[in-house]
Structures are given as structure tokens and as C-alpha cells.
PDB file as gemmi writes it, atoms N, CA and C in Angstrom:
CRYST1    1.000    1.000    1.000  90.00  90.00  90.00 P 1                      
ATOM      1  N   UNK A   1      97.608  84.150 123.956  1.00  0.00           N  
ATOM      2  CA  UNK A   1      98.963  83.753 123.653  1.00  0.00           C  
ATOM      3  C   UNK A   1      99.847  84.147 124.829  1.00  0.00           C  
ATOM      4  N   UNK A   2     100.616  83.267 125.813  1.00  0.00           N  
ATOM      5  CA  UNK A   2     101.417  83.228 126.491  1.00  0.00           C  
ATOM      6  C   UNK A   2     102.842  83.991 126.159  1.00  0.00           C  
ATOM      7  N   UNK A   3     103.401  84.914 126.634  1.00  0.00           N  
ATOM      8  CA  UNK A   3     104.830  85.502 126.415  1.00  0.00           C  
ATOM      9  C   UNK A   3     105.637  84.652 126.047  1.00  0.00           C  
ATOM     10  N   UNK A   4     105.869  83.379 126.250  1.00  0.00           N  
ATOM     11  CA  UNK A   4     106.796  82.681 125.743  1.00  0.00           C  
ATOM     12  C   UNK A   4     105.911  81.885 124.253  1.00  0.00           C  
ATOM     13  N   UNK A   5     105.029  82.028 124.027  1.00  0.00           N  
ATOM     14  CA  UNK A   5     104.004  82.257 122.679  1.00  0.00           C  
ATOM     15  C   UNK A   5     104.502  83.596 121.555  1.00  0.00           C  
ATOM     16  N   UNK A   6     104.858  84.325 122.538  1.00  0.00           N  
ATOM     17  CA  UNK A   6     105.079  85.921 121.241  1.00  0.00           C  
ATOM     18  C   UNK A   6     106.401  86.041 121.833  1.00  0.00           C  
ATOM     19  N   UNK A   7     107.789  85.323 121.944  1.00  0.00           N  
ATOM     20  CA  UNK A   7     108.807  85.207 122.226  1.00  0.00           C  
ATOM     21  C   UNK A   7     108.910  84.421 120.902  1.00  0.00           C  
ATOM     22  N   UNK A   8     108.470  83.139 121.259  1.00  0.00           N  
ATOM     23  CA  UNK A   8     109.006  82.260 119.551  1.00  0.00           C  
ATOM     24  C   UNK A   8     108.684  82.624 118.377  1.00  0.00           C  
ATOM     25  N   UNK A   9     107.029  83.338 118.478  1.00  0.00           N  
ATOM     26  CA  UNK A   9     106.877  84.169 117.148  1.00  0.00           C  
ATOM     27  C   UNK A   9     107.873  84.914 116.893  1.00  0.00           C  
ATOM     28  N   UNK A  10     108.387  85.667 117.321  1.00  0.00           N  
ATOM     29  CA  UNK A  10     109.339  86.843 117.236  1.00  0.00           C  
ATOM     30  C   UNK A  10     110.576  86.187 116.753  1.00  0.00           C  
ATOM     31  N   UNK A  11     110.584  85.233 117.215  1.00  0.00           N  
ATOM     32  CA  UNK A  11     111.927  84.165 116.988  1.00  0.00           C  
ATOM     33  C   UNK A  11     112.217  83.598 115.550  1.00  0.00           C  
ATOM     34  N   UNK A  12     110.685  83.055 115.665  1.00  0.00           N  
ATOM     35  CA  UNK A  12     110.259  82.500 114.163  1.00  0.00           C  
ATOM     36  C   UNK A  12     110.212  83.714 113.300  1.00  0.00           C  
ATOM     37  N   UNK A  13     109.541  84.663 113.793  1.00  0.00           N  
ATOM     38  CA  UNK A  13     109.029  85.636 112.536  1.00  0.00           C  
ATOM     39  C   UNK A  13     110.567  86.163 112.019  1.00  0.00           C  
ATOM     40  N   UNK A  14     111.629  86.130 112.463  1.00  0.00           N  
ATOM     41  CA  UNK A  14     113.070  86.595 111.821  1.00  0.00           C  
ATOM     42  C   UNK A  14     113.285  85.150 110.716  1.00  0.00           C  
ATOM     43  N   UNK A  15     112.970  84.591 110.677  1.00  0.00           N  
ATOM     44  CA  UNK A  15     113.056  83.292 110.368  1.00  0.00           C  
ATOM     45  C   UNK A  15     111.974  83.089 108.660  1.00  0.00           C  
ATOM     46  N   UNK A  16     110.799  83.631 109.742  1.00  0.00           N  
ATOM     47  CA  UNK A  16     110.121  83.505 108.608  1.00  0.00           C  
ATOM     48  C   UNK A  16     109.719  84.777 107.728  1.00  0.00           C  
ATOM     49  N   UNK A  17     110.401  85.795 108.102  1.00  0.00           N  
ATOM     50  CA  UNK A  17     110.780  86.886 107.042  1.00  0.00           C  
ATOM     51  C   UNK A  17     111.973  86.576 105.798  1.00  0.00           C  
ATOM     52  N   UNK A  18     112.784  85.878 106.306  1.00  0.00           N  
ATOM     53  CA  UNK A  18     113.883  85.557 105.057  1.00  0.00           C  
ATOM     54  C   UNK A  18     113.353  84.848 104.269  1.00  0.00           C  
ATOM     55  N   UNK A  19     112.480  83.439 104.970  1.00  0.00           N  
ATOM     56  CA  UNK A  19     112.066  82.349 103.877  1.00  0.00           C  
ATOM     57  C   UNK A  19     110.993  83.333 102.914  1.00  0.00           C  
ATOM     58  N   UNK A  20     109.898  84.196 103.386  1.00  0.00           N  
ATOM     59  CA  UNK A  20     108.874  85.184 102.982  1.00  0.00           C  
ATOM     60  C   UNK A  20     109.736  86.162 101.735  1.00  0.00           C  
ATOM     61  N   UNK A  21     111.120  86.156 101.592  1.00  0.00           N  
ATOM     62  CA  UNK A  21     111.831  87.454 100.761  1.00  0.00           C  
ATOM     63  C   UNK A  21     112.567  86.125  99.861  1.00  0.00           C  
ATOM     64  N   UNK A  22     112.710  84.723 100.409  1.00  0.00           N  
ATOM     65  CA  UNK A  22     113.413  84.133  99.108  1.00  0.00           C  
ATOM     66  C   UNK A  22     111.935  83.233  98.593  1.00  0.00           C  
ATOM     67  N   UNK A  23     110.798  83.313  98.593  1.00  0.00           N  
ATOM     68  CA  UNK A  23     109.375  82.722  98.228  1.00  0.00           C  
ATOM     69  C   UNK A  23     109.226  83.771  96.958  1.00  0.00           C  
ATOM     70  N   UNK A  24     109.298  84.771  97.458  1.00  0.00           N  
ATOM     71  CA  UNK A  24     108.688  85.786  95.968  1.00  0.00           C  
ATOM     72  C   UNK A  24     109.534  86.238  95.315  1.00  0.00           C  
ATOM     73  N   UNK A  25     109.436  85.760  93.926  1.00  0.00           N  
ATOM     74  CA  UNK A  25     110.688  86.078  92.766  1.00  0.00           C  
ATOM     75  C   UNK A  25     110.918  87.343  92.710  1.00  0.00           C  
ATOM     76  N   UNK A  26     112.028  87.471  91.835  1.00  0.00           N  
ATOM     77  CA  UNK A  26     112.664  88.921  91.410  1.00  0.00           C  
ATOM     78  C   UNK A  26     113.315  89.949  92.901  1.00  0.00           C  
ATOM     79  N   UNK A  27     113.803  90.715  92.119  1.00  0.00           N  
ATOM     80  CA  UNK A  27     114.368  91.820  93.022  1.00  0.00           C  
ATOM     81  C   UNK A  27     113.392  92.636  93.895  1.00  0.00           C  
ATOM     82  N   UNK A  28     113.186  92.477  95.945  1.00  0.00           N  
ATOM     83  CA  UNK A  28     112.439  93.287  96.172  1.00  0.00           C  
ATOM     84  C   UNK A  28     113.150  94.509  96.678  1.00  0.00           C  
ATOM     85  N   UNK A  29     111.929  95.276  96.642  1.00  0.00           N  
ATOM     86  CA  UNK A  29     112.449  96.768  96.614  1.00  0.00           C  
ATOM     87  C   UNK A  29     112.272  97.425  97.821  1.00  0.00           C  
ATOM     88  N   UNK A  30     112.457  96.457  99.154  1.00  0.00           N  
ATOM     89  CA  UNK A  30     112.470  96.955 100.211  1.00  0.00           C  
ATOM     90  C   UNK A  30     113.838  96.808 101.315  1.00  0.00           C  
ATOM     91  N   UNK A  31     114.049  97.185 102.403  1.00  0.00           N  
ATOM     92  CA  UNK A  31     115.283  96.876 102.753  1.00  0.00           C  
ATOM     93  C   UNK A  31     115.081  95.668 103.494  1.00  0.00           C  
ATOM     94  N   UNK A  32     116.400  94.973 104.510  1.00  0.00           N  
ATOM     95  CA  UNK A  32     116.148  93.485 104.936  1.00  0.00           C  
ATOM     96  C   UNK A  32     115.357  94.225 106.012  1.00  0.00           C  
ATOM     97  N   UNK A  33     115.667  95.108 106.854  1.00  0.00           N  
ATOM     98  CA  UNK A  33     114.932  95.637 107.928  1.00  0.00           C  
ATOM     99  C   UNK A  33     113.518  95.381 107.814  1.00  0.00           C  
ATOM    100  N   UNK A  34     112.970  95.612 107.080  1.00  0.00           N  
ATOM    101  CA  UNK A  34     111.226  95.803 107.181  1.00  0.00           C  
ATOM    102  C   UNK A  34     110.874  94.101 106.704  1.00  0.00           C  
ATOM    103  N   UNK A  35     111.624  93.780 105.724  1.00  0.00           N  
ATOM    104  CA  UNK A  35     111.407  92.351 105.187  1.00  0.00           C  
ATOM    105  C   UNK A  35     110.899  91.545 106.853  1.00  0.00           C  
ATOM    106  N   UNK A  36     112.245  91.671 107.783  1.00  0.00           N  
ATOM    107  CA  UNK A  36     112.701  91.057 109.068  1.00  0.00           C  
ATOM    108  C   UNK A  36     111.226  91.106 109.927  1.00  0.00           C  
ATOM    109  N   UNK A  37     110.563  92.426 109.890  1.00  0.00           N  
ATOM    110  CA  UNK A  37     109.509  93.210 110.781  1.00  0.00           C  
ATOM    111  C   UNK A  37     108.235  92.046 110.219  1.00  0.00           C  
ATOM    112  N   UNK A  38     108.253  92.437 108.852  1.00  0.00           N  
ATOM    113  CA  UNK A  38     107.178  92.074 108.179  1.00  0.00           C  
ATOM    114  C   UNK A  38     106.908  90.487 108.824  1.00  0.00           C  
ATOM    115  N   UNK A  39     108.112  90.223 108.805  1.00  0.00           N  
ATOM    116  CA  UNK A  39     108.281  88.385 108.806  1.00  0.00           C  
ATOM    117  C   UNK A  39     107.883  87.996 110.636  1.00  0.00           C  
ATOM    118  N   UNK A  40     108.074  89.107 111.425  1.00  0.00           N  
ATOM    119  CA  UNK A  40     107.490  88.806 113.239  1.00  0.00           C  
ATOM    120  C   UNK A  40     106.003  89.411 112.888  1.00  0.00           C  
ATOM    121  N   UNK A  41     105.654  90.203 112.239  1.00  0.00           N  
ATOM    122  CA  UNK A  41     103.911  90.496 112.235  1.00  0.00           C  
ATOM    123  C   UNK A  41     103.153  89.230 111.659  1.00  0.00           C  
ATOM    124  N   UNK A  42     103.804  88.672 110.904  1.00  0.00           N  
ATOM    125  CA  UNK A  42     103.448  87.611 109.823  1.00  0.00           C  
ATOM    126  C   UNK A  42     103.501  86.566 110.739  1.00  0.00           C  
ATOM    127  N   UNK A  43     104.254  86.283 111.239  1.00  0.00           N  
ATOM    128  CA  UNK A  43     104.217  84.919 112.251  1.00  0.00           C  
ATOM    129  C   UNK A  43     103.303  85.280 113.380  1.00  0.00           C  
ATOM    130  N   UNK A  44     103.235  86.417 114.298  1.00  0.00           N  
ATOM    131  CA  UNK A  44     101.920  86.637 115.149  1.00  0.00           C  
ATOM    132  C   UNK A  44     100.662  87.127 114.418  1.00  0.00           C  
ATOM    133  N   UNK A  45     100.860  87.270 113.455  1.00  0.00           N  
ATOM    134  CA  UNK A  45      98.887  87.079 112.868  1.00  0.00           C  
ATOM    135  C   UNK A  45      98.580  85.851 112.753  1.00  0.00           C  
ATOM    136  N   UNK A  46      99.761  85.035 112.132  1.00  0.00           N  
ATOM    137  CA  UNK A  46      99.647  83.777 110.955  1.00  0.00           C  
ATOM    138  C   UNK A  46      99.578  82.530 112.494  1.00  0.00           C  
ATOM    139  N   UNK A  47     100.099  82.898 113.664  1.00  0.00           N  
ATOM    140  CA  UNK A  47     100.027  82.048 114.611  1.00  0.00           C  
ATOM    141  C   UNK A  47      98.759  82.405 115.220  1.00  0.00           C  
ATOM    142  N   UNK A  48      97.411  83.550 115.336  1.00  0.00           N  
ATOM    143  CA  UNK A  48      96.788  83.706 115.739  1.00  0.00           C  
ATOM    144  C   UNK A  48      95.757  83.159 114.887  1.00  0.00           C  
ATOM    145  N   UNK A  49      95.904  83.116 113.944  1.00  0.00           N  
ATOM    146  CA  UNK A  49      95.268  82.430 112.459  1.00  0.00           C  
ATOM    147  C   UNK A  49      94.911  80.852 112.847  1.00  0.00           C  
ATOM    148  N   UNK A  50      96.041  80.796 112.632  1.00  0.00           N  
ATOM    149  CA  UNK A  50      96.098  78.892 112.256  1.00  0.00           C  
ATOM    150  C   UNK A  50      95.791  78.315 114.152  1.00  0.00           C  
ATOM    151  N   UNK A  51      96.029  79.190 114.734  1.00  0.00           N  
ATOM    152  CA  UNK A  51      95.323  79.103 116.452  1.00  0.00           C  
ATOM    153  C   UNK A  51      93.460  78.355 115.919  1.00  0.00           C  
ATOM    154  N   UNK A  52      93.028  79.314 115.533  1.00  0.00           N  
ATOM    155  CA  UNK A  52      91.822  79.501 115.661  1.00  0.00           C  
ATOM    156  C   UNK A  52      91.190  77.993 114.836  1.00  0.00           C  
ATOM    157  N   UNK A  53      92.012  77.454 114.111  1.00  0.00           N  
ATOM    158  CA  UNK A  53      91.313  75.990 112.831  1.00  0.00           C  
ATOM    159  C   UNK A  53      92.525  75.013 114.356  1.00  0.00           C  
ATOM    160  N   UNK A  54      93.867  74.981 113.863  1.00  0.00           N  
ATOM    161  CA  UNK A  54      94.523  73.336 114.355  1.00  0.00           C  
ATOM    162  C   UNK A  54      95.724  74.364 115.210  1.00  0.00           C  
ATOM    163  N   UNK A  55      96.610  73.117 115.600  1.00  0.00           N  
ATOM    164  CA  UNK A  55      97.637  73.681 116.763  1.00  0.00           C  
ATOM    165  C   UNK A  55      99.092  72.772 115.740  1.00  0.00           C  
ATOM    166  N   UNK A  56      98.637  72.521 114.763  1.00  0.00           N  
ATOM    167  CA  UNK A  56      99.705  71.231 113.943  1.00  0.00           C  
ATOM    168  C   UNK A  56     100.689  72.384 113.311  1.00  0.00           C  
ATOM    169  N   UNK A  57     101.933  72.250 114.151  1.00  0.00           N  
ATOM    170  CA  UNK A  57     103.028  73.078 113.447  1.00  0.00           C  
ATOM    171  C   UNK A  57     103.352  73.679 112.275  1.00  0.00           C  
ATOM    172  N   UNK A  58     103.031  72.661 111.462  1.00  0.00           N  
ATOM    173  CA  UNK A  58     103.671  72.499 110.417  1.00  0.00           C  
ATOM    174  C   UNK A  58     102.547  73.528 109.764  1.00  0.00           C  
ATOM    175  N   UNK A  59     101.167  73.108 109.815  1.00  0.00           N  
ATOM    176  CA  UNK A  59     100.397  74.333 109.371  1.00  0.00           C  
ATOM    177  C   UNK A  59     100.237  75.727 109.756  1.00  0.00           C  
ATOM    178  N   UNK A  60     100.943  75.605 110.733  1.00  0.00           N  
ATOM    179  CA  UNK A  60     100.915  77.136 111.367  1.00  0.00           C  
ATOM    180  C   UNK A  60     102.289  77.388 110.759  1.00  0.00           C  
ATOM    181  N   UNK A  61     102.835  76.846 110.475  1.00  0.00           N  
ATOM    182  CA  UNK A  61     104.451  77.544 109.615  1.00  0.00           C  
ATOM    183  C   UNK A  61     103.729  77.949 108.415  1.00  0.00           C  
ATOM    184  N   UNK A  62     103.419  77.291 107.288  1.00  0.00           N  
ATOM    185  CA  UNK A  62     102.584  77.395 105.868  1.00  0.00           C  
ATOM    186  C   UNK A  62     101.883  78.682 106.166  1.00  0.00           C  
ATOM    187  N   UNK A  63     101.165  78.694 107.061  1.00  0.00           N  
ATOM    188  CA  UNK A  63     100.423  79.882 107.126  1.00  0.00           C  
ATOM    189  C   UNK A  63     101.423  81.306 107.036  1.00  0.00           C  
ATOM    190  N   UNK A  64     102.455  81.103 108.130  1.00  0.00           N  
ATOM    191  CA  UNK A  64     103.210  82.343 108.656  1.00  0.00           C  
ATOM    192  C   UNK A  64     103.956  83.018 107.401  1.00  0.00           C  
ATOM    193  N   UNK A  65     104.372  82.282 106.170  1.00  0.00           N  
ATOM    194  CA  UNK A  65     105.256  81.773 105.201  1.00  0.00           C  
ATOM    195  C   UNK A  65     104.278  82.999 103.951  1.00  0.00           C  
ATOM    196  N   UNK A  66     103.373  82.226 104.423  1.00  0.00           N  
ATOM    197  CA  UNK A  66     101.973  82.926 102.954  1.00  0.00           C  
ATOM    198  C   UNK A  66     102.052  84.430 103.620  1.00  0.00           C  
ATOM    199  N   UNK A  67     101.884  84.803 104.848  1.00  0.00           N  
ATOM    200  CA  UNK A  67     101.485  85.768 105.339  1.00  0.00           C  
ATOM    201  C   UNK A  67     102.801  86.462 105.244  1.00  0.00           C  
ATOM    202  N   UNK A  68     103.802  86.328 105.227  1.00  0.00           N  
ATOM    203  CA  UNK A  68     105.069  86.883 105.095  1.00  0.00           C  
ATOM    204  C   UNK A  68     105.361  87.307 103.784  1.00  0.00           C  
ATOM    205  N   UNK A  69     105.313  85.943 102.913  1.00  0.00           N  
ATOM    206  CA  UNK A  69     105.313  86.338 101.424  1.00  0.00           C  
ATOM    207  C   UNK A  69     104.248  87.311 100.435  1.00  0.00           C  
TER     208      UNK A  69                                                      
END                                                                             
């Protein structure tokens, strides 16, 4: 993965930490801080993931999303 590869994750993963905290019902019991963290680890696993099967966006979002939530 190229730096400008774990630049957009990082980008995305703020991104895809919020969608990851409004996916799972009810009140969570963590702060937005870690939600935020959770959501850039989640997008660089979930992009190293969906690397390894296709390169099709849209499935590498789905992935990042599950892995967040």
C-alpha cells in the first residue's frame, strides 16, 4: 500500500467510523474518539482485505463499514 493508499484510508476511516457508530443500534458506550480510531484501523485492515479478492470500490467500502461496525 502506497502512502497516498494509507492517507485516504485514514481519510476514509474518519468517515467510516461515523457510518460504523450510526450501523449498530442503541446507545454506544464508547467515546467519538475511539469510535473515529476504530473507523481508520477498520478501513486499513478492511482495504488490505478486500485488496487481496477485487480492487471494486464499492466492495472495499462494504467491507471497511462491517469491519468498523
Amino acid at each position: 500500500m502506497a502512502i497516498t493508499g494509507i492517507i485516504s484510508a485514514i481519510v476514509v476511516g474518519l468517515i467510516i467510523g461515523a457510518l460504523g457508530r450510526l450501523v449498530v443500534p442503541g446507545k454506544q458506550h464508547i467515546p467519538i474518539w475511539l469510535t473515529l480510531l476504530i473507523g481508520i484501523i477498520a478501513a486499513l485492515v478492511g482495504s488490505w482485505i478486500a485488496s487481496l479478492f477485487t480492487s471494486f470500490w464499492l466492495i472495499v467500502l462494504v467491507v471497511q463499514v462491517v469491519l468498523a461496525a
